[in-house]
């Protein structure tokens, strides 16, 4: 038999259980909102970084375009592009080279070098120019070489790159 104290206990347990479940549900919802907010902040940071990088790339492209448009001759245009890219990308060397795969000659016709970096301007004859070109570009129009000693290049290509004083490079074939 239930007395008043038993009914009070049941009512209190019911209230406690109902309030407890409600508070727990609120707690889960708040945690979910907190997680969603954190995810939103992470997404915002990531998107902001992407937009910033895109804006920086666009600014670089605009600077190179302005430099190129201010010249008339192909040689002056190439020199301006090479100089702007080298400066903007803060690299040791930026250059424009013509690879003659038939004769084996690589002609560096325009070059920009950071202070203290020796020039490689001029003609360079290699016994494996065609093979080296194919090895570096691998059928693509872009070549990214992080370290010539770590990607399994042929010994002749490594020797060619040492002669040109190139350890790493990013290059686009036109």
mmCIF file of C-alpha atoms in Angstrom:
data_model
loop_
_atom_site.group_PDB
_atom_site.id
_atom_site.type_symbol
_atom_site.label_atom_id
_atom_site.label_comp_id
_atom_site.label_asym_id
_atom_site.label_seq_id
_atom_site.Cartn_x
_atom_site.Cartn_y
_atom_site.Cartn_z
ATOM 1 C CA UNK A 1 0.000 0.000 0.000
ATOM 2 C CA UNK A 2 1.163 3.460 -0.872
ATOM 3 C CA UNK A 3 1.191 6.196 1.644
ATOM 4 C CA UNK A 4 1.683 9.877 1.085
ATOM 5 C CA UNK A 5 5.428 9.468 1.373
ATOM 6 C CA UNK A 6 5.366 6.761 -1.316
ATOM 7 C CA UNK A 7 3.326 8.961 -3.646
ATOM 8 C CA UNK A 8 5.668 11.859 -2.949
ATOM 9 C CA UNK A 9 8.630 9.633 -3.764
ATOM 10 C CA UNK A 10 7.039 8.489 -7.058
ATOM 11 C CA UNK A 11 6.120 12.063 -7.988
ATOM 12 C CA UNK A 12 9.620 13.272 -7.108
ATOM 13 C CA UNK A 13 11.203 10.406 -9.064
ATOM 14 C CA UNK A 14 8.920 11.157 -12.026
ATOM 15 C CA UNK A 15 9.729 14.838 -11.873
ATOM 16 C CA UNK A 16 13.428 14.038 -11.458
ATOM 17 C CA UNK A 17 13.306 11.535 -14.327
ATOM 18 C CA UNK A 18 11.358 13.914 -16.589
ATOM 19 C CA UNK A 19 13.533 16.894 -15.747
ATOM 20 C CA UNK A 20 16.647 14.712 -15.897
ATOM 21 C CA UNK A 21 15.747 13.423 -19.355
ATOM 22 C CA UNK A 22 14.850 16.923 -20.497
ATOM 23 C CA UNK A 23 18.097 18.328 -19.108
ATOM 24 C CA UNK A 24 20.033 15.459 -20.677
ATOM 25 C CA UNK A 25 18.285 16.116 -24.002
ATOM 26 C CA UNK A 26 19.096 19.812 -23.701
ATOM 27 C CA UNK A 27 22.682 18.904 -22.823
ATOM 28 C CA UNK A 28 22.962 16.686 -25.941
ATOM 29 C CA UNK A 29 21.432 19.400 -28.108
ATOM 30 C CA UNK A 30 23.805 21.987 -26.668
ATOM 31 C CA UNK A 31 26.780 19.664 -27.231
ATOM 32 C CA UNK A 32 25.580 19.052 -30.790
ATOM 33 C CA UNK A 33 25.248 22.789 -31.346
ATOM 34 C CA UNK A 34 28.705 23.265 -29.867
ATOM 35 C CA UNK A 35 30.110 20.559 -32.176
ATOM 36 C CA UNK A 36 28.258 22.041 -35.142
ATOM 37 C CA UNK A 37 29.586 25.466 -34.215
ATOM 38 C CA UNK A 38 33.128 24.096 -33.954
ATOM 39 C CA UNK A 39 32.735 22.373 -37.294
ATOM 40 C CA UNK A 40 31.387 25.625 -38.750
ATOM 41 C CA UNK A 41 34.358 27.530 -37.368
ATOM 42 C CA UNK A 42 36.760 24.945 -38.802
ATOM 43 C CA UNK A 43 34.964 25.147 -42.142
ATOM 44 C CA UNK A 44 35.061 28.944 -42.004
ATOM 45 C CA UNK A 45 38.815 28.881 -41.278
ATOM 46 C CA UNK A 46 39.424 26.420 -44.118
ATOM 47 C CA UNK A 47 37.301 28.397 -46.579
ATOM 48 C CA UNK A 48 38.947 31.655 -45.498
ATOM 49 C CA UNK A 49 42.375 30.124 -46.115
ATOM 50 C CA UNK A 50 41.251 28.892 -49.547
ATOM 51 C CA UNK A 51 39.873 32.311 -50.464
ATOM 52 C CA UNK A 52 43.069 33.964 -49.229
ATOM 53 C CA UNK A 53 45.234 31.588 -51.275
ATOM 54 C CA UNK A 54 43.053 32.136 -54.343
ATOM 55 C CA UNK A 55 43.292 35.916 -53.910
ATOM 56 C CA UNK A 56 47.069 35.675 -53.534
ATOM 57 C CA UNK A 57 47.298 33.580 -56.728
ATOM 58 C CA UNK A 58 45.101 36.067 -58.586
ATOM 59 C CA UNK A 59 47.271 38.958 -57.385
ATOM 60 C CA UNK A 60 50.385 37.128 -58.618
ATOM 61 C CA UNK A 61 48.791 36.409 -61.982
ATOM 62 C CA UNK A 62 47.791 40.067 -62.283
ATOM 63 C CA UNK A 63 51.308 41.271 -61.457
ATOM 64 C CA UNK A 64 52.851 38.919 -64.019
ATOM 65 C CA UNK A 65 50.213 39.942 -66.602
ATOM 66 C CA UNK A 66 50.883 43.636 -66.037
ATOM 67 C CA UNK A 67 54.648 43.094 -66.332
ATOM 68 C CA UNK A 68 54.239 41.044 -69.504
ATOM 69 C CA UNK A 69 51.829 43.488 -71.174
ATOM 70 C CA UNK A 70 54.255 46.363 -70.714
ATOM 71 C CA UNK A 71 56.701 44.800 -73.223
ATOM 72 C CA UNK A 72 56.590 44.304 -76.994
ATOM 73 C CA UNK A 73 59.183 41.726 -78.002
ATOM 74 C CA UNK A 74 59.009 38.021 -77.111
ATOM 75 C CA UNK A 75 62.409 38.195 -75.406
ATOM 76 C CA UNK A 76 61.358 41.158 -73.250
ATOM 77 C CA UNK A 77 58.037 39.456 -72.421
ATOM 78 C CA UNK A 78 59.820 36.253 -71.369
ATOM 79 C CA UNK A 79 62.352 38.206 -69.299
ATOM 80 C CA UNK A 80 59.566 40.125 -67.523
ATOM 81 C CA UNK A 81 57.612 36.939 -66.777
ATOM 82 C CA UNK A 82 60.722 35.135 -65.503
ATOM 83 C CA UNK A 83 61.710 38.103 -63.302
ATOM 84 C CA UNK A 84 58.197 38.546 -61.839
ATOM 85 C CA UNK A 85 57.738 34.830 -61.147
ATOM 86 C CA UNK A 86 61.130 34.552 -59.479
ATOM 87 C CA UNK A 87 60.455 37.582 -57.308
ATOM 88 C CA UNK A 88 56.858 36.709 -56.428
ATOM 89 C CA UNK A 89 57.544 33.049 -55.671
ATOM 90 C CA UNK A 90 60.732 33.901 -53.747
ATOM 91 C CA UNK A 91 62.726 31.150 -55.441
ATOM 92 C CA UNK A 92 66.468 30.919 -56.058
ATOM 93 C CA UNK A 93 66.101 30.811 -59.818
ATOM 94 C CA UNK A 94 63.394 31.293 -62.413
ATOM 95 C CA UNK A 95 64.129 30.663 -66.072
ATOM 96 C CA UNK A 96 62.730 30.068 -69.537
ATOM 97 C CA UNK A 97 64.441 27.260 -71.429
ATOM 98 C CA UNK A 98 63.953 25.721 -74.836
ATOM 99 C CA UNK A 99 64.471 21.966 -75.022
ATOM 100 C CA UNK A 100 65.483 20.755 -78.472
ATOM 101 C CA UNK A 101 64.769 17.048 -78.113
ATOM 102 C CA UNK A 102 66.203 16.255 -81.545
ATOM 103 C CA UNK A 103 69.621 17.884 -81.016
ATOM 104 C CA UNK A 104 69.830 17.300 -77.257
ATOM 105 C CA UNK A 105 70.360 20.974 -76.453
ATOM 106 C CA UNK A 106 68.675 22.841 -73.602
ATOM 107 C CA UNK A 107 68.938 26.595 -74.115
ATOM 108 C CA UNK A 108 68.238 28.770 -71.069
ATOM 109 C CA UNK A 109 67.331 32.013 -72.824
ATOM 110 C CA UNK A 110 65.935 34.088 -69.948
ATOM 111 C CA UNK A 111 66.804 33.771 -66.306
ATOM 112 C CA UNK A 112 66.343 35.555 -63.003
ATOM 113 C CA UNK A 113 68.529 34.564 -60.031
ATOM 114 C CA UNK A 114 68.388 35.528 -56.375
ATOM 115 C CA UNK A 115 71.480 37.195 -54.961
ATOM 116 C CA UNK A 116 74.428 34.798 -54.803
ATOM 117 C CA UNK A 117 72.926 32.203 -57.171
ATOM 118 C CA UNK A 118 75.082 31.567 -60.273
ATOM 119 C CA UNK A 119 73.532 31.858 -63.718
ATOM 120 C CA UNK A 120 72.830 28.864 -65.959
ATOM 121 C CA UNK A 121 71.913 31.022 -68.984
ATOM 122 C CA UNK A 122 73.102 29.614 -72.285
ATOM 123 C CA UNK A 123 73.178 26.315 -74.190
ATOM 124 C CA UNK A 124 73.614 22.992 -72.425
ATOM 125 C CA UNK A 125 74.115 19.797 -74.407
ATOM 126 C CA UNK A 126 73.002 16.526 -72.805
ATOM 127 C CA UNK A 127 73.229 13.009 -74.208
ATOM 128 C CA UNK A 128 69.744 12.147 -72.917
ATOM 129 C CA UNK A 129 67.741 15.384 -73.328
ATOM 130 C CA UNK A 130 64.710 13.609 -74.777
ATOM 131 C CA UNK A 131 64.784 10.857 -72.143
ATOM 132 C CA UNK A 132 65.350 13.438 -69.388
ATOM 133 C CA UNK A 133 62.398 15.509 -70.592
ATOM 134 C CA UNK A 134 60.143 12.429 -70.644
ATOM 135 C CA UNK A 135 61.462 11.321 -67.262
ATOM 136 C CA UNK A 136 60.764 14.707 -65.673
ATOM 137 C CA UNK A 137 57.352 15.349 -67.250
ATOM 138 C CA UNK A 138 56.039 11.760 -67.398
ATOM 139 C CA UNK A 139 53.569 12.547 -70.185
ATOM 140 C CA UNK A 140 52.215 15.621 -68.400
ATOM 141 C CA UNK A 141 52.672 19.308 -69.121
ATOM 142 C CA UNK A 142 53.751 19.943 -65.524
ATOM 143 C CA UNK A 143 56.807 18.628 -63.708
ATOM 144 C CA UNK A 144 57.201 18.853 -59.939
ATOM 145 C CA UNK A 145 60.497 17.670 -58.544
ATOM 146 C CA UNK A 146 60.873 18.003 -54.774
ATOM 147 C CA UNK A 147 64.399 16.567 -54.609
ATOM 148 C CA UNK A 148 66.313 15.144 -57.569
ATOM 149 C CA UNK A 149 68.025 12.635 -55.262
ATOM 150 C CA UNK A 150 64.852 11.136 -53.820
ATOM 151 C CA UNK A 151 62.537 10.276 -56.704
ATOM 152 C CA UNK A 152 64.367 7.579 -58.639
ATOM 153 C CA UNK A 153 65.679 9.606 -61.578
ATOM 154 C CA UNK A 154 68.282 8.059 -63.836
ATOM 155 C CA UNK A 155 71.903 8.775 -62.967
ATOM 156 C CA UNK A 156 72.324 10.741 -66.217
ATOM 157 C CA UNK A 157 69.339 12.991 -65.450
ATOM 158 C CA UNK A 158 70.674 13.579 -61.913
ATOM 159 C CA UNK A 159 74.072 14.477 -63.416
ATOM 160 C CA UNK A 160 72.380 16.882 -65.870
ATOM 161 C CA UNK A 161 70.497 18.556 -63.039
ATOM 162 C CA UNK A 162 73.674 18.833 -60.978
ATOM 163 C CA UNK A 163 75.352 20.536 -63.944
ATOM 164 C CA UNK A 164 72.445 23.003 -64.043
ATOM 165 C CA UNK A 165 72.615 23.350 -60.235
ATOM 166 C CA UNK A 166 68.982 22.290 -59.877
ATOM 167 C CA UNK A 167 67.940 20.226 -56.875
ATOM 168 C CA UNK A 168 64.195 20.838 -56.978
ATOM 169 C CA UNK A 169 61.887 22.466 -59.503
ATOM 170 C CA UNK A 170 58.365 23.157 -60.617
ATOM 171 C CA UNK A 171 58.082 23.459 -64.371
ATOM 172 C CA UNK A 172 55.441 23.761 -67.077
ATOM 173 C CA UNK A 173 56.048 22.754 -70.676
ATOM 174 C CA UNK A 174 54.488 25.129 -73.190
#
